[in-house]
CSV table of C-alpha atoms in Angstrom, one decimal:
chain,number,residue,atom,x,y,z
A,1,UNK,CA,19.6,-4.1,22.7
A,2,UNK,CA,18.2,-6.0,19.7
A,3,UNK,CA,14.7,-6.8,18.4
A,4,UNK,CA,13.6,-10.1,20.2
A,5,UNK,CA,10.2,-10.3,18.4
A,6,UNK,CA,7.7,-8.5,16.7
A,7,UNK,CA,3.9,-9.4,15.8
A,8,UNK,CA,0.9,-8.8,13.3
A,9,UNK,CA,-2.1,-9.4,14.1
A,10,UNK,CA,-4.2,-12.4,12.7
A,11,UNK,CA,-7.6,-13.2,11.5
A,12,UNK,CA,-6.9,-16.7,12.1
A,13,UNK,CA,-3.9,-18.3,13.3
A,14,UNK,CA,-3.9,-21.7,11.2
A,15,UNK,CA,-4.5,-19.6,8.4
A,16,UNK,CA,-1.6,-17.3,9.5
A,17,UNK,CA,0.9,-19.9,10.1
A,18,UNK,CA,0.2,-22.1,6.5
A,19,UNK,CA,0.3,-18.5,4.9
A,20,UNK,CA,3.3,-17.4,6.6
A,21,UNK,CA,5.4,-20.8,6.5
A,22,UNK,CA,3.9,-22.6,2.9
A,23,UNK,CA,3.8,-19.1,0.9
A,24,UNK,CA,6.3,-16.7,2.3
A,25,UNK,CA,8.8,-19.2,3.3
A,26,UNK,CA,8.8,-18.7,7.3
A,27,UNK,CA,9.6,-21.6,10.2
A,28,UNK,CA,7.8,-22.5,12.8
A,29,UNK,CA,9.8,-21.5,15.9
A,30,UNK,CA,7.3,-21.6,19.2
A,31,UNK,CA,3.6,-22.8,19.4
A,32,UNK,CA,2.3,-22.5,22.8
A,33,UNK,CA,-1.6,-23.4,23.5
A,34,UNK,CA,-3.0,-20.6,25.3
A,35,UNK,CA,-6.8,-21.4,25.8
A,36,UNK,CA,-8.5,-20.8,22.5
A,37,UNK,CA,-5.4,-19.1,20.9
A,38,UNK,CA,-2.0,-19.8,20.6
A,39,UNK,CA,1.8,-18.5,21.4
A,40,UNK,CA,2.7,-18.7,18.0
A,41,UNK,CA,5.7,-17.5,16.4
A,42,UNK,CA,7.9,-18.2,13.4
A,43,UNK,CA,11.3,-17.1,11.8
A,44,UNK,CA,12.9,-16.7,8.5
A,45,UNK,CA,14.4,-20.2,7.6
A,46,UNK,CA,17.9,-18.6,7.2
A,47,UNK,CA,18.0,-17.0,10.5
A,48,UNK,CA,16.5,-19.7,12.9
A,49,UNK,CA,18.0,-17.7,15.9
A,50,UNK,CA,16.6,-14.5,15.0
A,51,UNK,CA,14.1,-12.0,15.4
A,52,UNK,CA,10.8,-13.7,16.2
A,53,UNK,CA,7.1,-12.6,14.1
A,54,UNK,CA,4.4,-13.2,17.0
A,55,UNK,CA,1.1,-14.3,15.0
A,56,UNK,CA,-0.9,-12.5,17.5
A,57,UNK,CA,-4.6,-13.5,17.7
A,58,UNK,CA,-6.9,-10.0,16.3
A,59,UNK,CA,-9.3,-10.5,19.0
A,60,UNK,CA,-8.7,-7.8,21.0
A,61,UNK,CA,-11.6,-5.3,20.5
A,62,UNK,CA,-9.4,-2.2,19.2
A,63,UNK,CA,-7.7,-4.5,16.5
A,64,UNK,CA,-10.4,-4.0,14.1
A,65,UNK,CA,-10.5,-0.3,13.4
A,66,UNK,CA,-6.3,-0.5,13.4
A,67,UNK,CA,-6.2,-2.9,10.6
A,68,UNK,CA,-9.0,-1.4,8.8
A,69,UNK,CA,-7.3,1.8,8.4
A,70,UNK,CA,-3.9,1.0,7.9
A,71,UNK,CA,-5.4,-1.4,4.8
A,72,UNK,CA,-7.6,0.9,3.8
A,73,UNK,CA,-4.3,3.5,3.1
A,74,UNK,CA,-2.4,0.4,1.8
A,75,UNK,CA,-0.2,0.9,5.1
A,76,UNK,CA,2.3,-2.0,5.7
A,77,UNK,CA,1.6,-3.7,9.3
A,78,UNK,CA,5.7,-5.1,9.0
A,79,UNK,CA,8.6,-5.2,6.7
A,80,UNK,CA,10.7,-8.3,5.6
A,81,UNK,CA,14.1,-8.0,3.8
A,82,UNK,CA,14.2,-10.6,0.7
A,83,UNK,CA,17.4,-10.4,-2.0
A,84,UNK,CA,15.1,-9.5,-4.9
A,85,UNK,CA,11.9,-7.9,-4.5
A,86,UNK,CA,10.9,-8.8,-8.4
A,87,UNK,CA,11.6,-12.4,-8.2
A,88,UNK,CA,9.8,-12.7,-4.9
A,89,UNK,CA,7.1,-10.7,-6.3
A,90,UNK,CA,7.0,-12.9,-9.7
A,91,UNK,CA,6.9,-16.0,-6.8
A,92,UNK,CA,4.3,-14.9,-4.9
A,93,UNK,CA,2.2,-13.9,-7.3
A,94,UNK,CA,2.4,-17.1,-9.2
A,95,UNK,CA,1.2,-18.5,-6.4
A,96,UNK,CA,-2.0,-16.4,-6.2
A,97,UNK,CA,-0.6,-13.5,-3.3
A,98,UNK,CA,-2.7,-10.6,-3.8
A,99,UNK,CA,-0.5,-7.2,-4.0
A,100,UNK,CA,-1.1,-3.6,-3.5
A,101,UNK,CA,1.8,-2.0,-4.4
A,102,UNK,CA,4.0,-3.7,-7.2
A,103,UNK,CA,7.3,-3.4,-7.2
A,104,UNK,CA,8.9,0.3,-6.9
A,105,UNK,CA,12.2,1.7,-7.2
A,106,UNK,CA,12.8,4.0,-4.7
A,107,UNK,CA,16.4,5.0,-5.0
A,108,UNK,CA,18.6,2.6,-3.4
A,109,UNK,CA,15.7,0.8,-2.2
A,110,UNK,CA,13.3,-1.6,-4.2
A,111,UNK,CA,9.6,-2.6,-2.1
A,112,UNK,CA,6.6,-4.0,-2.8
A,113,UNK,CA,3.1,-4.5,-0.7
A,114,UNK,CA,1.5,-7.9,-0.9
A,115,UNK,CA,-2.1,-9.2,1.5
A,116,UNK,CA,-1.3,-11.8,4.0
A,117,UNK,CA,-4.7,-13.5,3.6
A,118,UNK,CA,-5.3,-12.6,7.7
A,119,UNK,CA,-5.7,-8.9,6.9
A,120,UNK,CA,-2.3,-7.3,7.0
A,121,UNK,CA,-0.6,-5.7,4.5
A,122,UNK,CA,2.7,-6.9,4.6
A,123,UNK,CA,5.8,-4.8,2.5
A,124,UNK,CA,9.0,-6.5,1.2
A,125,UNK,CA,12.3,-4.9,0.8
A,126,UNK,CA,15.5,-5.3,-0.7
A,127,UNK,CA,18.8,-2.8,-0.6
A,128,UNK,CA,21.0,-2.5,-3.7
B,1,UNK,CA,-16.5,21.9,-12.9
B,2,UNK,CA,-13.7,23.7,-15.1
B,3,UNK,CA,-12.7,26.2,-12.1
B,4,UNK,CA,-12.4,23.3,-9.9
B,5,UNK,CA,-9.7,21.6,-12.3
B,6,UNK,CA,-8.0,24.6,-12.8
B,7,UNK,CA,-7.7,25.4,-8.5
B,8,UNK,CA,-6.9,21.6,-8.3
B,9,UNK,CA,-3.8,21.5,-10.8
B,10,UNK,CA,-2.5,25.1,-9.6
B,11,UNK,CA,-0.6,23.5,-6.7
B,12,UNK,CA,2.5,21.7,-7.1
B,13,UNK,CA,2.5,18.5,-4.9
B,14,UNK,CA,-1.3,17.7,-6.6
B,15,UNK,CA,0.7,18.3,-10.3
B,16,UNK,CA,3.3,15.6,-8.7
B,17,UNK,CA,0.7,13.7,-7.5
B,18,UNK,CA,-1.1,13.3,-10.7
B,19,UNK,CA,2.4,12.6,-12.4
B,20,UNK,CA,2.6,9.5,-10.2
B,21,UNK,CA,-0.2,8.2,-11.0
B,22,UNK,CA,0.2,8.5,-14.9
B,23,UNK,CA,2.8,6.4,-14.5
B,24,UNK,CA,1.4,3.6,-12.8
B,25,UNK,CA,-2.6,3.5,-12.1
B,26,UNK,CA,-4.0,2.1,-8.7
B,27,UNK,CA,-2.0,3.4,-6.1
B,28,UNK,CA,-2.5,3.6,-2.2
B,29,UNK,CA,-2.2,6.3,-0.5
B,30,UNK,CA,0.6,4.8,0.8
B,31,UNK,CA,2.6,3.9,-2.3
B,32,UNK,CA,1.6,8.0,-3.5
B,33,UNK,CA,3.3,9.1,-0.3
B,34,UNK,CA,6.2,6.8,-1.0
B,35,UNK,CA,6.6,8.0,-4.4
B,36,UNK,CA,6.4,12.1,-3.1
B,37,UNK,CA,8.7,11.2,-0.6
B,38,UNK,CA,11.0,8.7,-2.1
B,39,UNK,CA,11.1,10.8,-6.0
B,40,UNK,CA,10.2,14.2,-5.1
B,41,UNK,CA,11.6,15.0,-1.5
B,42,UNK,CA,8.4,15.8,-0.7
B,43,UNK,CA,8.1,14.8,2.7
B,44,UNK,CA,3.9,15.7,3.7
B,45,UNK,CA,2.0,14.0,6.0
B,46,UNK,CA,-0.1,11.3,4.8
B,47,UNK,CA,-3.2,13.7,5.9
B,48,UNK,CA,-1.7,16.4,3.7
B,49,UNK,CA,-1.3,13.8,0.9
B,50,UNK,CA,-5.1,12.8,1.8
B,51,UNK,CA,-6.6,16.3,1.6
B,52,UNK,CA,-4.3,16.6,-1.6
B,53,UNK,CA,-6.2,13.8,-3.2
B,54,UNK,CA,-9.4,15.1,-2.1
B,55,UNK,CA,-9.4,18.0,-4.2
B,56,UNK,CA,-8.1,16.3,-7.4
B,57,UNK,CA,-11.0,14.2,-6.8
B,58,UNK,CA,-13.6,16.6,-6.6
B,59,UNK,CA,-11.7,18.4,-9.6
B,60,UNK,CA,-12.9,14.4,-11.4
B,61,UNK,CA,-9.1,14.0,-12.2
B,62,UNK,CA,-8.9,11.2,-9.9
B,63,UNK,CA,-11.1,8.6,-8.9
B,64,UNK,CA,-10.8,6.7,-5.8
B,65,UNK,CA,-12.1,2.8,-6.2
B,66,UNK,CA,-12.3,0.4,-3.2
B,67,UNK,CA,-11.6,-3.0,-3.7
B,68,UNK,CA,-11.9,-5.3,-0.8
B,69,UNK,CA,-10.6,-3.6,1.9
B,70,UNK,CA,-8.4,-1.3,0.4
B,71,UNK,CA,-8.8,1.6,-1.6
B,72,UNK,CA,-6.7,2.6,-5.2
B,73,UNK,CA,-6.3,6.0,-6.9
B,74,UNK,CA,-6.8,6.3,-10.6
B,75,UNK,CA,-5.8,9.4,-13.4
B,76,UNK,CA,-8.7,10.5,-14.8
B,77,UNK,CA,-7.9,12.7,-17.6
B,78,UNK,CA,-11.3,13.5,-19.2
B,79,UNK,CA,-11.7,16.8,-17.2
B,80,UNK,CA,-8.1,18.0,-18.8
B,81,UNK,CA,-9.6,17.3,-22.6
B,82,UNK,CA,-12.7,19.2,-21.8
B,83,UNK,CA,-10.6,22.5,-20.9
B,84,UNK,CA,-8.4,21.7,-24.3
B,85,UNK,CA,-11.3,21.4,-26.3
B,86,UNK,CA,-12.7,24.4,-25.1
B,87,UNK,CA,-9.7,26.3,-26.7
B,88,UNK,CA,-9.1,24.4,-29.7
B,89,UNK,CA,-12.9,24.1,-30.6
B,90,UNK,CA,-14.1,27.9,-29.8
B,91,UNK,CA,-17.3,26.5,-31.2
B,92,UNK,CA,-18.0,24.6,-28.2
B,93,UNK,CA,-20.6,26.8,-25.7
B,94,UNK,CA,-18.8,27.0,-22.5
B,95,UNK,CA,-20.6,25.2,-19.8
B,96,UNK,CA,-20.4,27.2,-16.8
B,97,UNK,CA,-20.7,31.0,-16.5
């Protein structure tokens, strides 16, 4: 068994999918119309086959309160492996990406916690 | 005031806690977690961690700020100079009975 796809949960879907493809670097992989929302996933340009990131519309009543807290806390919604946390966070924050945890050395691990402009918190991740 | 410092820094975890946070102001209650886990092996819940920081920051040596929709911890050391100060400068009335 592997993971197929995963989701966060959107403000706005445009908004999502320039944030998510012009900032972090994703690709497009499905966009299905689905009345006023969309099936809308993307993937990480160097793995086009896979795991999918569903951009899953917050309009479900409960999705409020769940994002509120887990931003509130500075709780990471999802995690995404990059080769250097410090360059990515010198990147993104050149080009205006809001952070909430900078870059920490945990060991053999190295993450930080950057805003996804559709309220997530979203934590990157790299292994020495 | 003073009591309440002294209860807040006699446990451990809140000492780690503040040691954290005097090396890097600002922190969620995430990253503090991360840190306690992660540096310290100190594996509490995040509601521990929570009721940890609550009493640092009635003790005024933290201070929680919200900015947008998230919320950042910050050292406050001010209460720690008052309780030196009350040693080093005898002269000083002391404020509470």
């Amino acid at each position: 068994m592997r993971i197929h796809l995963t989701s966060a949960f959107v403000d706005d879907q445009e908004k999502a999918l320039r944030f998510y493809t012009e900032v972090l670097g994703f690709v497009k992989k499905h966009d299905v119309p689905l009345g006023e929302d969309r099936w809308l996933t993307v993937v990480s340009a160097e793995e086009p086959d896979g795991t999918q990131l569903l951009l899953e519309p917050s309009r479900h009543p409960v999705v409020a309160a769940y994002k509120t807290g887990l931003a509130a806390d500075g709780i990471p919604a999802v995690s995404f492996a990059v080769d250097n946390v410090h360059a990515e966070f010198d990147r993104l924050r050149g080009l205006g990406v809001q952070f909430t945890q900078e870059p920490l050395e945990m060991g053999q691990v190295t993450t930080a916690v950057l805003d996804d402009t559709c309220g997530n918190l979203i934590q990157i991740v790299h292994s020495k | 005031m003073a009591e309440d410092v002294f209860k807040a820094l006699a446990d451990p975890t809140r000492r780690r806690i503040l040691d954290e946070l005097a090396e890097r102001d600002g922190q969620t209650l995430f990253e503090i977690c991360t840190r306690l886990v992660t540096k310290h092996g100190l594996g509490l819940s995040r509601q521990a961690i929570s009721q940890h920081l609550a009493v640092l920051e009635s003790a005024g040596l933290v201070r929680s700020r919200r900015q947008g929709r998230y919320k950042f911890h910050d050292l406050n050391t001010a209460p720690l100079e008052h309780i030196v100060t009350r040693w080093l400068r005898p002269d000083s009335p002391e404020s509470t009975p």
